[in-house]
Structure formats: C-alpha cells, structure tokens
mmCIF file with all atom_site columns, C-alpha atoms in Angstrom:
data_model
loop_
_atom_site.group_PDB
_atom_site.id
_atom_site.type_symbol
_atom_site.label_atom_id
_atom_site.label_alt_id
_atom_site.label_comp_id
_atom_site.label_asym_id
_atom_site.label_entity_id
_atom_site.label_seq_id
_atom_site.pdbx_PDB_ins_code
_atom_site.Cartn_x
_atom_site.Cartn_y
_atom_site.Cartn_z
_atom_site.occupancy
_atom_site.B_iso_or_equiv
_atom_site.pdbx_formal_charge
_atom_site.auth_seq_id
_atom_site.auth_comp_id
_atom_site.auth_asym_id
_atom_site.auth_atom_id
_atom_site.pdbx_PDB_model_num
ATOM 1   C CA . UNK A 1 1   ? -24.997 122.684 13.775 1.00 0.00 ? 1   UNK A CA 1
ATOM 2   C CA . UNK A 1 2   ? -25.929 119.299 14.101 1.00 0.00 ? 2   UNK A CA 1
ATOM 3   C CA . UNK A 1 3   ? -23.194 118.599 11.250 1.00 0.00 ? 3   UNK A CA 1
ATOM 4   C CA . UNK A 1 4   ? -20.380 119.855 14.088 1.00 0.00 ? 4   UNK A CA 1
ATOM 5   C CA . UNK A 1 5   ? -21.012 116.540 15.639 1.00 0.00 ? 5   UNK A CA 1
ATOM 6   C CA . UNK A 1 6   ? -21.102 114.138 12.785 1.00 0.00 ? 6   UNK A CA 1
ATOM 7   C CA . UNK A 1 7   ? -17.412 113.383 12.312 1.00 0.00 ? 7   UNK A CA 1
ATOM 8   C CA . UNK A 1 8   ? -15.348 112.302 15.553 1.00 0.00 ? 8   UNK A CA 1
ATOM 9   C CA . UNK A 1 9   ? -14.026 114.626 18.405 1.00 0.00 ? 9   UNK A CA 1
ATOM 10  C CA . UNK A 1 10  ? -10.915 113.304 18.149 1.00 0.00 ? 10  UNK A CA 1
ATOM 11  C CA . UNK A 1 11  ? -10.371 113.584 14.557 1.00 0.00 ? 11  UNK A CA 1
ATOM 12  C CA . UNK A 1 12  ? -10.436 117.071 13.721 1.00 0.00 ? 12  UNK A CA 1
ATOM 13  C CA . UNK A 1 13  ? -9.250  118.743 17.863 1.00 0.00 ? 13  UNK A CA 1
ATOM 14  C CA . UNK A 1 14  ? -6.264  119.375 18.033 1.00 0.00 ? 14  UNK A CA 1
ATOM 15  C CA . UNK A 1 15  ? -3.907  116.797 20.665 1.00 0.00 ? 15  UNK A CA 1
ATOM 16  C CA . UNK A 1 16  ? -3.156  118.961 23.578 1.00 0.00 ? 16  UNK A CA 1
ATOM 17  C CA . UNK A 1 17  ? 0.722   118.576 24.548 1.00 0.00 ? 17  UNK A CA 1
ATOM 18  C CA . UNK A 1 18  ? 1.517   115.752 26.173 1.00 0.00 ? 18  UNK A CA 1
ATOM 19  C CA . UNK A 1 19  ? -1.153  113.947 23.568 1.00 0.00 ? 19  UNK A CA 1
ATOM 20  C CA . UNK A 1 20  ? -3.629  113.692 26.623 1.00 0.00 ? 20  UNK A CA 1
ATOM 21  C CA . UNK A 1 21  ? -6.633  113.299 24.229 1.00 0.00 ? 21  UNK A CA 1
ATOM 22  C CA . UNK A 1 22  ? -9.027  112.445 26.719 1.00 0.00 ? 22  UNK A CA 1
ATOM 23  C CA . UNK A 1 23  ? -9.396  115.856 27.489 1.00 0.00 ? 23  UNK A CA 1
ATOM 24  C CA . UNK A 1 24  ? -10.787 118.803 25.877 1.00 0.00 ? 24  UNK A CA 1
ATOM 25  C CA . UNK A 1 25  ? -8.231  121.302 24.344 1.00 0.00 ? 25  UNK A CA 1
ATOM 26  C CA . UNK A 1 26  ? -9.324  123.898 26.209 1.00 0.00 ? 26  UNK A CA 1
ATOM 27  C CA . UNK A 1 27  ? -11.915 124.832 29.020 1.00 0.00 ? 27  UNK A CA 1
ATOM 28  C CA . UNK A 1 28  ? -13.627 127.704 26.567 1.00 0.00 ? 28  UNK A CA 1
ATOM 29  C CA . UNK A 1 29  ? -14.026 124.921 23.781 1.00 0.00 ? 29  UNK A CA 1
ATOM 30  C CA . UNK A 1 30  ? -15.362 122.276 25.935 1.00 0.00 ? 30  UNK A CA 1
ATOM 31  C CA . UNK A 1 31  ? -18.055 124.822 26.981 1.00 0.00 ? 31  UNK A CA 1
ATOM 32  C CA . UNK A 1 32  ? -18.706 125.924 23.416 1.00 0.00 ? 32  UNK A CA 1
ATOM 33  C CA . UNK A 1 33  ? -19.141 122.475 22.766 1.00 0.00 ? 33  UNK A CA 1
ATOM 34  C CA . UNK A 1 34  ? -21.609 121.377 25.799 1.00 0.00 ? 34  UNK A CA 1
ATOM 35  C CA . UNK A 1 35  ? -23.801 124.543 24.401 1.00 0.00 ? 35  UNK A CA 1
ATOM 36  C CA . UNK A 1 36  ? -23.769 123.755 20.661 1.00 0.00 ? 36  UNK A CA 1
ATOM 37  C CA . UNK A 1 37  ? -24.417 119.779 21.505 1.00 0.00 ? 37  UNK A CA 1
ATOM 38  C CA . UNK A 1 38  ? -27.738 120.891 23.564 1.00 0.00 ? 38  UNK A CA 1
ATOM 39  C CA . UNK A 1 39  ? -29.083 123.159 20.938 1.00 0.00 ? 39  UNK A CA 1
ATOM 40  C CA . UNK A 1 40  ? -28.656 120.536 18.211 1.00 0.00 ? 40  UNK A CA 1
ATOM 41  C CA . UNK A 1 41  ? -30.365 118.138 21.287 1.00 0.00 ? 41  UNK A CA 1
ATOM 42  C CA . UNK A 1 42  ? -33.378 120.758 21.148 1.00 0.00 ? 42  UNK A CA 1
ATOM 43  C CA . UNK A 1 43  ? -33.691 121.363 17.701 1.00 0.00 ? 43  UNK A CA 1
ATOM 44  C CA . UNK A 1 44  ? -37.231 120.689 16.225 1.00 0.00 ? 44  UNK A CA 1
ATOM 45  C CA . UNK A 1 45  ? -38.238 118.359 15.034 1.00 0.00 ? 45  UNK A CA 1
ATOM 46  C CA . UNK A 1 46  ? -36.270 116.687 17.954 1.00 0.00 ? 46  UNK A CA 1
ATOM 47  C CA . UNK A 1 47  ? -33.065 114.472 16.284 1.00 0.00 ? 47  UNK A CA 1
ATOM 48  C CA . UNK A 1 48  ? -33.813 110.489 16.066 1.00 0.00 ? 48  UNK A CA 1
ATOM 49  C CA . UNK A 1 49  ? -32.139 108.158 18.203 1.00 0.00 ? 49  UNK A CA 1
ATOM 50  C CA . UNK A 1 50  ? -29.865 107.040 15.613 1.00 0.00 ? 50  UNK A CA 1
ATOM 51  C CA . UNK A 1 51  ? -28.254 110.454 15.082 1.00 0.00 ? 51  UNK A CA 1
ATOM 52  C CA . UNK A 1 52  ? -28.035 111.326 18.833 1.00 0.00 ? 52  UNK A CA 1
ATOM 53  C CA . UNK A 1 53  ? -26.143 108.556 19.820 1.00 0.00 ? 53  UNK A CA 1
ATOM 54  C CA . UNK A 1 54  ? -23.718 108.900 16.836 1.00 0.00 ? 54  UNK A CA 1
ATOM 55  C CA . UNK A 1 55  ? -23.593 112.747 17.941 1.00 0.00 ? 55  UNK A CA 1
ATOM 56  C CA . UNK A 1 56  ? -22.771 111.706 21.797 1.00 0.00 ? 56  UNK A CA 1
ATOM 57  C CA . UNK A 1 57  ? -20.419 108.719 20.555 1.00 0.00 ? 57  UNK A CA 1
ATOM 58  C CA . UNK A 1 58  ? -18.299 111.415 18.619 1.00 0.00 ? 58  UNK A CA 1
ATOM 59  C CA . UNK A 1 59  ? -18.232 114.155 21.381 1.00 0.00 ? 59  UNK A CA 1
ATOM 60  C CA . UNK A 1 60  ? -16.852 111.800 23.838 1.00 0.00 ? 60  UNK A CA 1
ATOM 61  C CA . UNK A 1 61  ? -12.910 110.888 23.999 1.00 0.00 ? 61  UNK A CA 1
ATOM 62  C CA . UNK A 1 62  ? -13.466 108.440 26.725 1.00 0.00 ? 62  UNK A CA 1
ATOM 63  C CA . UNK A 1 63  ? -16.279 105.492 25.812 1.00 0.00 ? 63  UNK A CA 1
ATOM 64  C CA . UNK A 1 64  ? -18.045 105.920 29.408 1.00 0.00 ? 64  UNK A CA 1
ATOM 65  C CA . UNK A 1 65  ? -17.515 109.327 29.704 1.00 0.00 ? 65  UNK A CA 1
ATOM 66  C CA . UNK A 1 66  ? -20.513 111.301 31.043 1.00 0.00 ? 66  UNK A CA 1
ATOM 67  C CA . UNK A 1 67  ? -21.865 114.738 29.424 1.00 0.00 ? 67  UNK A CA 1
ATOM 68  C CA . UNK A 1 68  ? -21.805 118.083 30.245 1.00 0.00 ? 68  UNK A CA 1
ATOM 69  C CA . UNK A 1 69  ? -24.123 119.795 31.865 1.00 0.00 ? 69  UNK A CA 1
ATOM 70  C CA . UNK A 1 70  ? -26.301 121.468 29.092 1.00 0.00 ? 70  UNK A CA 1
ATOM 71  C CA . UNK A 1 71  ? -26.265 118.627 26.784 1.00 0.00 ? 71  UNK A CA 1
ATOM 72  C CA . UNK A 1 72  ? -27.008 116.508 29.701 1.00 0.00 ? 72  UNK A CA 1
ATOM 73  C CA . UNK A 1 73  ? -30.491 118.566 30.561 1.00 0.00 ? 73  UNK A CA 1
ATOM 74  C CA . UNK A 1 74  ? -31.077 118.619 27.157 1.00 0.00 ? 74  UNK A CA 1
ATOM 75  C CA . UNK A 1 75  ? -30.917 114.605 26.729 1.00 0.00 ? 75  UNK A CA 1
ATOM 76  C CA . UNK A 1 76  ? -32.445 113.840 30.145 1.00 0.00 ? 76  UNK A CA 1
ATOM 77  C CA . UNK A 1 77  ? -35.241 116.319 28.310 1.00 0.00 ? 77  UNK A CA 1
ATOM 78  C CA . UNK A 1 78  ? -35.003 114.379 25.093 1.00 0.00 ? 78  UNK A CA 1
ATOM 79  C CA . UNK A 1 79  ? -35.844 111.288 26.805 1.00 0.00 ? 79  UNK A CA 1
ATOM 80  C CA . UNK A 1 80  ? -38.910 112.459 28.676 1.00 0.00 ? 80  UNK A CA 1
ATOM 81  C CA . UNK A 1 81  ? -40.725 114.047 25.974 1.00 0.00 ? 81  UNK A CA 1
ATOM 82  C CA . UNK A 1 82  ? -41.280 110.819 24.187 1.00 0.00 ? 82  UNK A CA 1
ATOM 83  C CA . UNK A 1 83  ? -40.846 107.261 26.003 1.00 0.00 ? 83  UNK A CA 1
ATOM 84  C CA . UNK A 1 84  ? -40.337 105.422 23.274 1.00 0.00 ? 84  UNK A CA 1
ATOM 85  C CA . UNK A 1 85  ? -37.039 107.175 22.275 1.00 0.00 ? 85  UNK A CA 1
ATOM 86  C CA . UNK A 1 86  ? -35.435 105.501 25.467 1.00 0.00 ? 86  UNK A CA 1
ATOM 87  C CA . UNK A 1 87  ? -36.263 102.153 23.488 1.00 0.00 ? 87  UNK A CA 1
ATOM 88  C CA . UNK A 1 88  ? -34.829 103.822 20.346 1.00 0.00 ? 88  UNK A CA 1
ATOM 89  C CA . UNK A 1 89  ? -31.766 105.035 22.287 1.00 0.00 ? 89  UNK A CA 1
ATOM 90  C CA . UNK A 1 90  ? -30.841 101.866 24.223 1.00 0.00 ? 90  UNK A CA 1
ATOM 91  C CA . UNK A 1 91  ? -31.369 100.053 20.796 1.00 0.00 ? 91  UNK A CA 1
ATOM 92  C CA . UNK A 1 92  ? -28.834 102.357 18.953 1.00 0.00 ? 92  UNK A CA 1
ATOM 93  C CA . UNK A 1 93  ? -26.173 101.436 22.227 1.00 0.00 ? 93  UNK A CA 1
ATOM 94  C CA . UNK A 1 94  ? -26.692 97.694  21.627 1.00 0.00 ? 94  UNK A CA 1
ATOM 95  C CA . UNK A 1 95  ? -26.464 97.882  17.912 1.00 0.00 ? 95  UNK A CA 1
ATOM 96  C CA . UNK A 1 96  ? -23.361 99.544  18.611 1.00 0.00 ? 96  UNK A CA 1
ATOM 97  C CA . UNK A 1 97  ? -21.839 97.181  20.631 1.00 0.00 ? 97  UNK A CA 1
ATOM 98  C CA . UNK A 1 98  ? -19.349 93.997  20.271 1.00 0.00 ? 98  UNK A CA 1
ATOM 99  C CA . UNK A 1 99  ? -20.666 90.809  21.287 1.00 0.00 ? 99  UNK A CA 1
ATOM 100 C CA . UNK A 1 100 ? -17.224 90.212  22.798 1.00 0.00 ? 100 UNK A CA 1
ATOM 101 C CA . UNK A 1 101 ? -17.911 93.062  25.255 1.00 0.00 ? 101 UNK A CA 1
ATOM 102 C CA . UNK A 1 102 ? -19.296 92.296  28.537 1.00 0.00 ? 102 UNK A CA 1
ATOM 103 C CA . UNK A 1 103 ? -22.845 92.456  28.639 1.00 0.00 ? 103 UNK A CA 1
ATOM 104 C CA . UNK A 1 104 ? -22.719 95.253  31.701 1.00 0.00 ? 104 UNK A CA 1
ATOM 105 C CA . UNK A 1 105 ? -21.609 97.645  28.859 1.00 0.00 ? 105 UNK A CA 1
ATOM 106 C CA . UNK A 1 106 ? -24.709 98.704  27.348 1.00 0.00 ? 106 UNK A CA 1
ATOM 107 C CA . UNK A 1 107 ? -26.177 99.469  30.468 1.00 0.00 ? 107 UNK A CA 1
ATOM 108 C CA . UNK A 1 108 ? -23.063 101.320 32.426 1.00 0.00 ? 108 UNK A CA 1
ATOM 109 C CA . UNK A 1 109 ? -23.294 103.290 29.007 1.00 0.00 ? 109 UNK A CA 1
ATOM 110 C CA . UNK A 1 110 ? -26.863 103.931 28.763 1.00 0.00 ? 110 UNK A CA 1
ATOM 111 C CA . UNK A 1 111 ? -26.603 104.808 32.883 1.00 0.00 ? 111 UNK A CA 1
ATOM 112 C CA . UNK A 1 112 ? -23.355 107.229 32.634 1.00 0.00 ? 112 UNK A CA 1
ATOM 113 C CA . UNK A 1 113 ? -25.425 109.532 30.174 1.00 0.00 ? 113 UNK A CA 1
ATOM 114 C CA . UNK A 1 114 ? -29.075 109.286 31.137 1.00 0.00 ? 114 UNK A CA 1
ATOM 115 C CA . UNK A 1 115 ? -28.015 108.821 35.054 1.00 0.00 ? 115 UNK A CA 1
ATOM 116 C CA . UNK A 1 116 ? -30.722 105.708 35.785 1.00 0.00 ? 116 UNK A CA 1
ATOM 117 C CA . UNK A 1 117 ? -31.495 102.297 35.102 1.00 0.00 ? 117 UNK A CA 1
ATOM 118 C CA . UNK A 1 118 ? -33.122 101.586 31.772 1.00 0.00 ? 118 UNK A CA 1
ATOM 119 C CA . UNK A 1 119 ? -36.598 101.552 32.391 1.00 0.00 ? 119 UNK A CA 1
ATOM 120 C CA . UNK A 1 120 ? -38.686 98.460  32.088 1.00 0.00 ? 120 UNK A CA 1
ATOM 121 C CA . UNK A 1 121 ? -40.155 99.284  28.790 1.00 0.00 ? 121 UNK A CA 1
ATOM 122 C CA . UNK A 1 122 ? -36.138 98.391  27.298 1.00 0.00 ? 122 UNK A CA 1
ATOM 123 C CA . UNK A 1 123 ? -36.588 95.136  29.041 1.00 0.00 ? 123 UNK A CA 1
ATOM 124 C CA . UNK A 1 124 ? -39.771 94.283  27.783 1.00 0.00 ? 124 UNK A CA 1
ATOM 125 C CA . UNK A 1 125 ? -38.111 95.393  23.771 1.00 0.00 ? 125 UNK A CA 1
ATOM 126 C CA . UNK A 1 126 ? -35.049 93.282  24.758 1.00 0.00 ? 126 UNK A CA 1
ATOM 127 C CA . UNK A 1 127 ? -36.964 90.472  25.941 1.00 0.00 ? 127 UNK A CA 1
ATOM 128 C CA . UNK A 1 128 ? -38.999 90.573  22.116 1.00 0.00 ? 128 UNK A CA 1
ATOM 129 C CA . UNK A 1 129 ? -35.650 91.036  20.390 1.00 0.00 ? 129 UNK A CA 1
ATOM 130 C CA . UNK A 1 130 ? -34.653 87.676  21.597 1.00 0.00 ? 130 UNK A CA 1
ATOM 131 C CA . UNK A 1 131 ? -37.538 85.857  20.538 1.00 0.00 ? 131 UNK A CA 1
ATOM 132 C CA . UNK A 1 132 ? -36.422 87.022  17.040 1.00 0.00 ? 132 UNK A CA 1
ATOM 133 C CA . UNK A 1 133 ? -32.993 86.556  16.457 1.00 0.00 ? 133 UNK A CA 1
ATOM 134 C CA . UNK A 1 134 ? -30.729 83.632  15.808 1.00 0.00 ? 134 UNK A CA 1
ATOM 135 C CA . UNK A 1 135 ? -30.086 81.716  18.870 1.00 0.00 ? 135 UNK A CA 1
ATOM 136 C CA . UNK A 1 136 ? -26.791 81.951  18.483 1.00 0.00 ? 136 UNK A CA 1
ATOM 137 C CA . UNK A 1 137 ? -26.938 85.407  19.404 1.00 0.00 ? 137 UNK A CA 1
ATOM 138 C CA . UNK A 1 138 ? -29.614 85.454  22.329 1.00 0.00 ? 138 UNK A CA 1
ATOM 139 C CA . UNK A 1 139 ? -27.701 84.433  24.872 1.00 0.00 ? 139 UNK A CA 1
ATOM 140 C CA . UNK A 1 140 ? -25.703 88.050  24.856 1.00 0.00 ? 140 UNK A CA 1
ATOM 141 C CA . UNK A 1 141 ? -28.804 89.629  24.461 1.00 0.00 ? 141 UNK A CA 1
ATOM 142 C CA . UNK A 1 142 ? -30.515 87.868  27.453 1.00 0.00 ? 142 UNK A CA 1
ATOM 143 C CA . UNK A 1 143 ? -27.224 88.336  29.592 1.00 0.00 ? 143 UNK A CA 1
ATOM 144 C CA . UNK A 1 144 ? -27.501 92.058  28.885 1.00 0.00 ? 144 UNK A CA 1
ATOM 145 C CA . UNK A 1 145 ? -30.951 92.145  29.880 1.00 0.00 ? 145 UNK A CA 1
ATOM 146 C CA . UNK A 1 146 ? -30.296 90.194  33.180 1.00 0.00 ? 146 UNK A CA 1
ATOM 147 C CA . UNK A 1 147 ? -27.669 93.075  34.148 1.00 0.00 ? 147 UNK A CA 1
ATOM 148 C CA . UNK A 1 148 ? -30.251 95.836  33.563 1.00 0.00 ? 148 UNK A CA 1
ATOM 149 C CA . UNK A 1 149 ? -32.849 93.990  35.773 1.00 0.00 ? 149 UNK A CA 1
ATOM 150 C CA . UNK A 1 150 ? -30.145 92.790  38.607 1.00 0.00 ? 150 UNK A CA 1
ATOM 151 C CA . UNK A 1 151 ? -29.702 96.519  39.304 1.00 0.00 ? 151 UNK A CA 1
ATOM 152 C CA . UNK A 1 152 ? -33.156 97.624  38.576 1.00 0.00 ? 152 UNK A CA 1
ATOM 153 C CA . UNK A 1 153 ? -36.380 97.865  41.301 1.00 0.00 ? 153 UNK A CA 1
ATOM 154 C CA . UNK A 1 154 ? -39.011 96.742  38.952 1.00 0.00 ? 154 UNK A CA 1
ATOM 155 C CA . UNK A 1 155 ? -40.194 93.088  39.976 1.00 0.00 ? 155 UNK A CA 1
ATOM 156 C CA . UNK A 1 156 ? -42.589 92.674  36.920 1.00 0.00 ? 156 UNK A CA 1
ATOM 157 C CA . UNK A 1 157 ? -39.027 93.083  35.122 1.00 0.00 ? 157 UNK A CA 1
ATOM 158 C CA . UNK A 1 158 ? -37.344 90.560  36.762 1.00 0.00 ? 158 UNK A CA 1
ATOM 159 C CA . UNK A 1 159 ? -39.432 87.676  36.834 1.00 0.00 ? 159 UNK A CA 1
ATOM 160 C CA . UNK A 1 160 ? -40.366 88.504  32.753 1.00 0.00 ? 160 UNK A CA 1
ATOM 161 C CA . UNK A 1 161 ? -36.626 87.912  32.711 1.00 0.00 ? 161 UNK A CA 1
ATOM 162 C CA . UNK A 1 162 ? -36.297 84.818  35.325 1.00 0.00 ? 162 UNK A CA 1
ATOM 163 C CA . UNK A 1 163 ? -39.176 83.108  33.001 1.00 0.00 ? 163 UNK A CA 1
ATOM 164 C CA . UNK A 1 164 ? -37.471 83.482  29.996 1.00 0.00 ? 164 UNK A CA 1
ATOM 165 C CA . UNK A 1 165 ? -33.944 82.982  30.970 1.00 0.00 ? 165 UNK A CA 1
ATOM 166 C CA . UNK A 1 166 ? -35.324 79.534  32.719 1.00 0.00 ? 166 UNK A CA 1
ATOM 167 C CA . UNK A 1 167 ? -37.375 78.496  29.649 1.00 0.00 ? 167 UNK A CA 1
ATOM 168 C CA . UNK A 1 168 ? -34.113 78.594  27.549 1.00 0.00 ? 168 UNK A CA 1
ATOM 169 C CA . UNK A 1 169 ? -32.033 76.547  30.070 1.00 0.00 ? 169 UNK A CA 1
ATOM 170 C CA . UNK A 1 170 ? -29.575 78.998  30.199 1.00 0.00 ? 170 UNK A CA 1
ATOM 171 C CA . UNK A 1 171 ? -27.964 78.189  34.148 1.00 0.00 ? 171 UNK A CA 1
ATOM 172 C CA . UNK A 1 172 ? -24.853 80.703  34.109 1.00 0.00 ? 172 UNK A CA 1
ATOM 173 C CA . UNK A 1 173 ? -27.408 83.348  33.160 1.00 0.00 ? 173 UNK A CA 1
ATOM 174 C CA . UNK A 1 174 ? -30.218 81.843  35.662 1.00 0.00 ? 174 UNK A CA 1
ATOM 175 C CA . UNK A 1 175 ? -28.069 81.869  38.381 1.00 0.00 ? 175 UNK A CA 1
ATOM 176 C CA . UNK A 1 176 ? -26.701 85.363  37.594 1.00 0.00 ? 176 UNK A CA 1
ATOM 177 C CA . UNK A 1 177 ? -30.021 86.436  38.270 1.00 0.00 ? 177 UNK A CA 1
ATOM 178 C CA . UNK A 1 178 ? -30.663 84.298  41.662 1.00 0.00 ? 178 UNK A CA 1
ATOM 179 C CA . UNK A 1 179 ? -27.107 84.685  43.058 1.00 0.00 ? 179 UNK A CA 1
ATOM 180 C CA . UNK A 1 180 ? -25.533 88.074  43.640 1.00 0.00 ? 180 UNK A CA 1
ATOM 181 C CA . UNK A 1 181 ? -21.819 88.071  44.868 1.00 0.00 ? 181 UNK A CA 1
ATOM 182 C CA . UNK A 1 182 ? -20.308 91.122  47.001 1.00 0.00 ? 182 UNK A CA 1
ATOM 183 C CA . UNK A 1 183 ? -17.306 92.094  45.542 1.00 0.00 ? 183 UNK A CA 1
ATOM 184 C CA . UNK A 1 184 ? -14.510 93.796  47.711 1.00 0.00 ? 184 UNK A CA 1
ATOM 185 C CA . UNK A 1 185 ? -15.158 97.048  45.948 1.00 0.00 ? 185 UNK A CA 1
ATOM 186 C CA . UNK A 1 186 ? -18.799 97.213  46.747 1.00 0.00 ? 186 UNK A CA 1
ATOM 187 C CA . UNK A 1 187 ? -18.245 96.435  50.524 1.00 0.00 ? 187 UNK A CA 1
ATOM 188 C CA . UNK A 1 188 ? -15.445 98.740  50.802 1.00 0.00 ? 188 UNK A CA 1
ATOM 189 C CA . UNK A 1 189 ? -18.094 101.862 49.263 1.00 0.00 ? 189 UNK A CA 1
ATOM 190 C CA . UNK A 1 190 ? -20.571 100.588 52.005 1.00 0.00 ? 190 UNK A CA 1
ATOM 191 C CA . UNK A 1 191 ? -18.123 101.015 54.875 1.00 0.00 ? 191 UNK A CA 1
ATOM 192 C CA . UNK A 1 192 ? -16.826 104.081 53.112 1.00 0.00 ? 192 UNK A CA 1
ATOM 193 C CA . UNK A 1 193 ? -20.750 105.650 52.918 1.00 0.00 ? 193 UNK A CA 1
ATOM 194 C CA . UNK A 1 194 ? -21.110 104.578 56.573 1.00 0.00 ? 194 UNK A CA 1
ATOM 195 C CA . UNK A 1 195 ? -18.306 106.110 57.976 1.00 0.00 ? 195 UNK A CA 1
ATOM 196 C CA . UNK A 1 196 ? -19.342 109.203 55.911 1.00 0.00 ? 196 UNK A CA 1
ATOM 197 C CA . UNK A 1 197 ? -22.947 109.254 57.848 1.00 0.00 ? 197 UNK A CA 1
ATOM 198 C CA . UNK A 1 198 ? -21.560 108.724 60.754 1.00 0.00 ? 198 UNK A CA 1
ATOM 199 C CA . UNK A 1 199 ? -18.573 111.541 60.348 1.00 0.00 ? 199 UNK A CA 1
ATOM 200 C CA . UNK A 1 200 ? -21.804 114.297 59.150 1.00 0.00 ? 200 UNK A CA 1
ATOM 201 C CA . UNK A 1 201 ? -23.984 113.086 62.165 1.00 0.00 ? 201 UNK A CA 1
ATOM 202 C CA . UNK A 1 202 ? -21.515 114.109 64.498 1.00 0.00 ? 202 UNK A CA 1
ATOM 203 C CA . UNK A 1 203 ? -20.932 117.396 63.034 1.00 0.00 ? 203 UNK A CA 1
ATOM 204 C CA . UNK A 1 204 ? -24.504 118.256 62.724 1.00 0.00 ? 204 UNK A CA 1
ATOM 205 C CA . UNK A 1 205 ? -24.820 117.057 66.955 1.00 0.00 ? 205 UNK A CA 1
ATOM 206 C CA . UNK A 1 206 ? -21.874 119.439 67.342 1.00 0.00 ? 206 UNK A CA 1
ATOM 207 C CA . UNK A 1 207 ? -23.551 122.204 65.436 1.00 0.00 ? 207 UNK A CA 1
ATOM 208 C CA . UNK A 1 208 ? -26.759 121.826 67.599 1.00 0.00 ? 208 UNK A CA 1
ATOM 209 C CA . UNK A 1 209 ? -24.522 121.703 70.699 1.00 0.00 ? 209 UNK A CA 1
ATOM 210 C CA . UNK A 1 210 ? -22.636 124.878 69.573 1.00 0.00 ? 210 UNK A CA 1
ATOM 211 C CA . UNK A 1 211 ? -25.554 127.101 68.309 1.00 0.00 ? 211 UNK A CA 1
ATOM 212 C CA . UNK A 1 212 ? -28.017 126.348 70.891 1.00 0.00 ? 212 UNK A CA 1
ATOM 213 C CA . UNK A 1 213 ? -26.558 128.692 73.627 1.00 0.00 ? 213 UNK A CA 1
ATOM 214 C CA . UNK A 1 214 ? -26.989 131.343 71.040 1.00 0.00 ? 214 UNK A CA 1
ATOM 215 C CA . UNK A 1 215 ? -30.419 130.925 69.854 1.00 0.00 ? 215 UNK A CA 1
ATOM 216 C CA . UNK A 1 216 ? -31.446 134.067 71.773 1.00 0.00 ? 216 UNK A CA 1
ATOM 217 C CA . UNK A 1 217 ? -28.838 136.276 70.198 1.00 0.00 ? 217 UNK A CA 1
ATOM 218 C CA . UNK A 1 218 ? -29.575 134.659 66.991 1.00 0.00 ? 218 UNK A CA 1
ATOM 219 C CA . UNK A 1 219 ? -32.758 135.946 67.145 1.00 0.00 ? 219 UNK A CA 1
ATOM 220 C CA . UNK A 1 220 ? -32.210 139.129 67.532 1.00 0.00 ? 220 UNK A CA 1
ATOM 221 C CA . UNK A 1 221 ? -30.105 139.057 64.534 1.00 0.00 ? 221 UNK A CA 1
ATOM 222 C CA . UNK A 1 222 ? -26.347 138.685 66.157 1.00 0.00 ? 222 UNK A CA 1
ATOM 223 C CA . UNK A 1 223 ? -23.621 136.629 65.027 1.00 0.00 ? 223 UNK A CA 1
ATOM 224 C CA . UNK A 1 224 ? -24.477 137.266 61.205 1.00 0.00 ? 224 UNK A CA 1
ATOM 225 C CA . UNK A 1 225 ? -21.931 134.647 59.880 1.00 0.00 ? 225 UNK A CA 1
ATOM 226 C CA . UNK A 1 226 ? -23.286 131.784 61.632 1.00 0.00 ? 226 UNK A CA 1
ATOM 227 C CA . UNK A 1 227 ? -26.803 132.826 60.370 1.00 0.00 ? 227 UNK A CA 1
ATOM 228 C CA . UNK A 1 228 ? -25.829 133.045 56.650 1.00 0.00 ? 228 UNK A CA 1
ATOM 229 C CA . UNK A 1 229 ? -24.017 129.825 57.573 1.00 0.00 ? 229 UNK A CA 1
ATOM 230 C CA . UNK A 1 230 ? -27.301 127.848 58.863 1.00 0.00 ? 230 UNK A CA 1
ATOM 231 C CA . UNK A 1 231 ? -29.327 129.709 55.688 1.00 0.00 ? 231 UNK A CA 1
ATOM 232 C CA . UNK A 1 232 ? -26.554 128.509 53.025 1.00 0.00 ? 232 UNK A CA 1
ATOM 233 C CA . UNK A 1 233 ? -28.204 125.502 50.947 1.00 0.00 ? 233 UNK A CA 1
ATOM 234 C CA . UNK A 1 234 ? -27.046 121.954 51.829 1.00 0.00 ? 234 UNK A CA 1
#
C-alpha cells in the first residue's frame, strides 16, 4: 500500500506519552512500517524518485534519521538497479532543500539513507545544472558539489569541480576545496578509534597467549567453550 506513505507519519500516528514524537508508537508498528515501505519500494514497476523521496520523508520523524533495515535494503537495491536513479533521487533532495540550509545538508541526507557518498554522476549532473540556473542560485549549488567532492574519492569529480569553481572566481568555495580545517571532534574521533584499535590488538595478543598452550587439547575437542568462542563470527 504505497498510499500509506503519502501522508506524513506524524499526521496520523498517535503521540507517545510525554509527546515523544521522534520514536514510533510501538516497536511492532515500527517493524510493520519498515516491511511495508520495503514492499512499496520493491513494487513493479519501480517507483519514481519523486514518489520514493516523498515516502521516505513522510516516514521519518527526524529529518536526518536513517531507514530501518528492510527499507534500507530495498532502497539500496532500487539505487543499484538503475544508475540514473541516484541522480534523480539526489535532485529530489536538492528540490526540497532551502538555500538557507547549509550546503552540506543534501549530501548528509543522501549518506544517511544510502550509506555512501554521492557518485561522480551526481557531481556531473549538478555541474551541468549550475551552468543553466540563474547566477544568484549558482553559488549554493556549487557549494553542495564542493561538499560532495571533499568527502569523496573520485579525483576526476574533484578536478571538474575545481575547474568550475575557479572559472567562477568564488574565492570562499575555492578555499573550501583546497584547505581542510580539522575540527576538534574529528581529532577526538580519531583518538578514540586509535585507542579502540590498540585495545583490540592487546586483547587479540592475550587471546593467542591464552589459547596457544591448549592447541593440542583443542584439536581433540576439549574446551568446547573456547572452540565455540573461536568459531563465532566477529
């Protein structure tokens, strides 16, 4: 029933006690909506980008919340089955954006849903659009492109953007492309990640040290708990 998602969730779902409207009313309802949205995405013929963006926007109470598992898998398949869909879907995000929003917001919304950075095809399409729109709207659209290529790994997309921004003589965007300020939270994240890796490595070495004397016994089937632990997926 795709029609279920034509109306924003918050318009018809009863509020939880305490007016906590950022969560589903019940776990069972959340699971049901997840499977229902996944089924709607998998319909044949496949939904257009316009409809899919509307459905997703209507089912998310938080503006940047991710999709639930089944809908996320269906959305990933929908994107992969036709490369042009990614461009069309990102254009829907752009169309719903407000130029007072930060230029990073469209890309963050896409990443939250697709779990990856927009592709070079999206960059190429946005650069073409920048040539066709009024000069007043061009800086914001190019700023969106800059945010994409700064987070991506495609050198061709980066240099195409660089050439376009340089020709327009947008000094602030050119600086954003060529200079990266490492925010404090990024440094803190990197520190925590390094600490976690060191802790994991210490634990691995300790595990090897503990189990090495037991290899002969493990080979004969002794220490079943240790065998089960070692065979468990990590």
